Coordinates of C-alpha atoms and ligand atoms in Angstrom, one line a residue:
M1 CA 9.8 13.0 -17.3
D2 CA 9.6 14.8 -13.9
K3 CA 12.7 14.9 -12.4
K4 CA 13.0 12.4 -9.9
I5 CA 15.2 12.9 -6.3
P6 CA 15.6 11.1 -3.8
I7 CA 13.3 11.7 -0.4
V8 CA 16.1 10.4 1.9
H9 CA 19.4 10.0 2.1
P10 CA 20.6 7.0 0.1
L11 CA 23.4 6.7 2.9
I12 CA 19.7 7.1 5.9
D13 CA 18.6 4.5 3.8
E14 CA 21.8 2.1 4.3
Y15 CA 21.4 2.9 7.8
M16 CA 17.5 2.0 8.4
L17 CA 17.9 -1.0 6.9
A18 CA 20.4 -2.7 8.7
L19 CA 19.1 -2.0 11.2
L20 CA 16.5 -4.2 10.5
P21 CA 15.9 -8.2 11.8
K22 CA 16.0 -10.3 9.3
R23 CA 13.0 -11.2 7.4
D24 CA 12.0 -14.7 8.0
G25 CA 12.2 -16.8 4.6
I26 CA 9.2 -16.6 2.5
L27 CA 9.8 -12.3 2.7
R28 CA 13.1 -13.0 1.3
E29 CA 12.0 -15.2 -1.4
M30 CA 10.2 -11.8 -2.2
E31 CA 11.8 -8.6 -1.9
S32 CA 14.6 -11.0 -3.9
Y33 CA 11.4 -12.3 -6.9
A34 CA 10.4 -8.0 -6.9
R35 CA 15.3 -7.4 -7.2
R36 CA 15.2 -9.7 -10.3
K37 CA 11.9 -8.4 -11.6
K38 CA 12.0 -5.4 -11.3
F39 CA 8.5 -5.1 -9.6
P40 CA 8.0 -2.4 -7.2
I41 CA 6.6 -3.8 -3.8
I42 CA 6.6 -1.8 -0.8
G43 CA 9.5 -3.3 0.5
P44 CA 10.9 -4.1 4.1
L45 CA 10.8 -0.4 5.8
A46 CA 7.1 0.1 4.7
G47 CA 5.7 -2.9 5.2
R48 CA 6.5 -2.1 9.1
V49 CA 5.0 0.8 8.9
L50 CA 2.4 -1.3 7.4
A51 CA 3.0 -4.0 10.5
Q52 CA 2.8 -1.6 12.6
L53 CA -0.2 0.7 11.7
A54 CA -2.3 -3.1 11.6
M55 CA -0.7 -3.6 15.4
I56 CA -2.0 -0.7 16.4
Q57 CA -5.7 0.4 15.0
K58 CA -6.1 -3.7 15.2
P59 CA -8.7 -3.9 12.4
K60 CA -11.3 -7.0 11.6
R61 CA -11.0 -6.6 7.9
I62 CA -8.1 -5.3 5.3
V63 CA -8.3 -4.1 2.7
E64 CA -5.7 -3.9 -0.1
L65 CA -5.9 -2.1 -3.3
G66 CA -3.4 -3.2 -5.6
S67 CA -1.6 -6.5 -3.8
G68 CA 1.2 -7.1 -6.7
F69 CA 1.9 -10.9 -5.5
G70 CA 1.3 -10.5 -2.4
Y71 CA 4.5 -8.6 -0.1
S72 CA 2.4 -5.4 1.9
A73 CA -0.2 -8.2 2.5
Y74 CA 1.9 -10.5 3.8
W75 CA 3.6 -7.9 6.4
L76 CA -0.1 -7.2 6.7
A77 CA -1.5 -10.3 7.3
K78 CA 2.1 -11.7 9.5
A79 CA 1.3 -8.6 11.9
T80 CA -2.0 -9.2 12.9
P81 CA -4.5 -12.6 15.0
S82 CA -5.2 -14.7 12.2
T83 CA -9.2 -13.8 12.6
T84 CA -8.2 -11.1 10.0
K85 CA -9.6 -11.0 7.0
I86 CA -7.5 -9.8 4.5
F87 CA -8.8 -8.4 0.5
C88 CA -6.0 -7.9 -1.6
S89 CA -7.4 -6.9 -5.2
D90 CA -5.2 -7.1 -8.9
G91 CA -5.8 -6.4 -12.1
D92 CA -3.2 -9.4 -13.9
E93 CA -4.1 -12.7 -13.0
N94 CA -0.5 -13.7 -13.1
N95 CA -0.7 -11.7 -9.2
Y96 CA -2.7 -13.3 -7.7
Q97 CA -0.8 -16.9 -9.1
K98 CA 2.5 -15.4 -7.0
A99 CA 0.5 -14.7 -4.3
S100 CA -1.8 -17.8 -3.2
A101 CA 1.7 -19.6 -4.0
Y102 CA 3.6 -17.8 -0.9
F103 CA -0.1 -17.8 1.0
K104 CA -0.4 -21.4 0.9
R105 CA 3.1 -21.9 2.2
A106 CA 2.7 -19.6 4.7
G107 CA -1.0 -20.5 5.8
M108 CA -2.3 -17.2 5.4
S109 CA -4.7 -19.1 2.4
R110 CA -7.6 -19.3 5.1
R111 CA -8.2 -15.9 5.8
I112 CA -6.7 -14.2 2.9
K113 CA -9.3 -13.6 -0.4
Y114 CA -7.6 -12.4 -3.6
F115 CA -10.2 -10.1 -5.9
V116 CA -8.1 -10.5 -9.5
G117 CA -10.0 -7.2 -11.7
D118 CA -9.7 -3.3 -11.0
A119 CA -9.6 -1.9 -7.9
L120 CA -12.3 1.1 -8.0
D121 CA -15.3 -1.3 -8.8
F122 CA -13.6 -4.1 -5.9
I123 CA -13.9 -1.9 -3.8
D124 CA -17.9 -1.3 -4.4
Q125 CA -18.7 -4.0 -2.8
F126 CA -18.3 -3.1 0.4
E127 CA -20.3 -1.3 2.4
D128 CA -20.2 2.4 3.4
D129 CA -18.9 3.9 6.4
S130 CA -18.1 0.2 7.8
L131 CA -13.6 -0.9 7.4
E132 CA -11.4 -0.1 9.3
F133 CA -7.8 -0.1 7.4
I134 CA -7.3 0.3 3.3
L135 CA -3.7 0.3 2.1
N136 CA -4.0 2.0 -1.2
D137 CA -0.9 1.0 -3.4
I138 CA -2.8 0.9 -7.0
D139 CA -1.5 3.3 -10.4
K140 CA -0.8 6.4 -9.5
E141 CA -3.3 7.6 -12.1
D142 CA -6.3 6.3 -10.4
Y143 CA -5.3 7.7 -6.7
P144 CA -7.6 10.9 -7.0
A145 CA -10.9 8.4 -7.6
I146 CA -9.3 5.5 -5.4
L147 CA -9.8 8.1 -2.2
A148 CA -13.4 9.3 -3.6
K149 CA -14.4 5.7 -3.6
A150 CA -12.4 4.7 0.3
V151 CA -13.7 7.7 2.5
R152 CA -17.1 6.7 2.3
K153 CA -16.2 3.1 3.2
L154 CA -13.7 3.7 5.8
K155 CA -15.9 3.7 9.2
K156 CA -14.9 7.2 11.5
G157 CA -11.8 6.5 13.1
G158 CA -10.6 4.6 9.6
L159 CA -7.3 4.7 8.8
L160 CA -6.4 4.9 4.7
V161 CA -2.9 4.0 4.0
T162 CA -1.5 5.1 0.2
D163 CA 2.3 4.2 -1.4
N164 CA 4.2 6.6 -3.7
V165 CA 2.8 9.9 -2.2
L166 CA 6.3 11.9 -2.0
W167 CA 6.4 9.8 -5.8
S168 CA 10.2 9.6 -5.8
G169 CA 10.4 13.5 -5.6
R170 CA 8.3 14.2 -8.4
V171 CA 5.9 16.2 -6.4
L172 CA 8.0 19.5 -5.6
H173 CA 7.3 20.1 -9.1
R174 CA 4.6 22.6 -10.3
H175 CA 3.2 22.1 -13.5
P176 CA 3.6 18.4 -13.7
A177 CA 3.9 17.1 -17.0
E178 CA 3.6 13.7 -16.2
R179 CA -1.1 11.6 -15.5
S180 CA 1.4 10.4 -11.3
S181 CA 2.6 12.7 -10.7
Q182 CA -0.3 15.3 -11.3
A183 CA -2.8 12.4 -10.6
I184 CA -0.1 12.4 -6.8
K185 CA -0.2 16.2 -6.5
V186 CA -4.0 16.5 -6.9
F187 CA -4.2 13.2 -3.7
N188 CA -1.9 14.9 -1.4
R189 CA -3.9 18.6 -1.9
V190 CA -7.1 16.5 -1.0
L191 CA -5.4 15.0 2.1
F192 CA -5.0 17.8 3.4
T193 CA -7.8 19.8 3.1
S194 CA -10.7 17.2 3.4
K195 CA -12.6 17.9 6.8
S196 CA -13.9 13.7 6.7
F197 CA -9.5 13.9 6.7
F198 CA -6.9 13.4 9.3
S199 CA -3.7 13.3 7.5
T200 CA -0.1 12.8 7.6
I201 CA 2.8 11.5 4.8
L202 CA 5.2 9.8 6.1
P203 CA 9.1 10.5 3.8
V204 CA 9.6 7.0 5.1
R205 CA 10.9 5.2 1.4
D206 CA 8.7 6.8 -1.5
G207 CA 6.2 8.6 1.4
I208 CA 3.4 7.4 2.9
A209 CA 0.2 8.7 4.1
V210 CA -1.2 7.0 6.9
C211 CA -5.5 9.0 6.7
V212 CA -7.3 9.1 9.4
K213 CA -11.1 9.1 8.9
R214 CA -13.2 11.7 10.8
Ligands
SAM301 C1 3.3 -1.1 -6.5 S1 2.5 -2.3 -6.9 C2 2.0 -2.8 -5.7 C3 2.6 -3.6 -5.0 C4 2.4 -4.5 -3.1 N1 1.3 -2.9 -3.3 C5 3.3 -4.4 -3.0 O1 3.7 -3.6 -1.5 O2 3.6 -5.8 -2.5 C6 0.8 -1.9 -8.0 C7 0.3 -2.7 -8.1 O3 -1.2 -2.7 -8.2 C8 -1.7 -3.1 -9.4 N2 -3.1 -2.6 -10.0 C9 -2.4 -1.9 -10.3 N3 -4.2 0.1 -10.7 C10 -5.3 -1.0 -10.6 C11 -6.6 -1.2 -10.3 N4 -6.4 -0.2 -10.5 N5 -7.4 -2.1 -10.0 C12 -6.3 -3.5 -9.9 N6 -5.1 -3.4 -10.0 C13 -3.9 -2.3 -9.9 C14 -0.5 -4.0 -10.0 O4 -0.9 -4.5 -11.5 C15 0.5 -4.0 -9.8 O5 0.2 -5.6 -9.5

């Protein structure tokens, strides 16, 4: 197992969390469900980063790869007008069921479509050079493959936002043993060497890569 280290000092994390205004009832319920089930959601600090990027970008469509039970999509939906359509995807039918129930309660069902299946296939349905905002949070082993597809689908100026790019510090290993760590290291290297992107990594929670397509 590759060794982990904290990305953000736990006291700084605690401080930043304490600054956040109280989330609405559905978000708090989702957070407590994730805690109970040990389901890896992006959490409120990264949720606000997504929301802020969506507020700035004002996309007409958002494509989410790895939607889980809808927590990150909920943040994106709250940050954008009802004319913004959100296309979720996840390989697990149970996540779809759970997400649909939350979206229905929040009155978001009409603007959110949820595809059950492999995100690597799902993204193919979109035209090249057409997307303004992609959130990537699928299995880490698939990051290099999804990057190759995402870069084609984004329009110039479009954003690819990716969670977990610091992978609990496992990216520090020179020769990581785990495939997930290896894949994230490849992904990050491409982000910063590709002429197609202007990239930064925000060390929020587990590391968020923000890439603008050039
Ligand atoms: C970290 S969770 C997503 C959490 C979600 N973004 C949130 O913050 O609320 C990753 C999800 O991606 C899904 N997943 C992983 N690899 C996938 C793939 N290749 N295609 C579709 N879904 C995938 C898993 O089923 C899991 O629900």
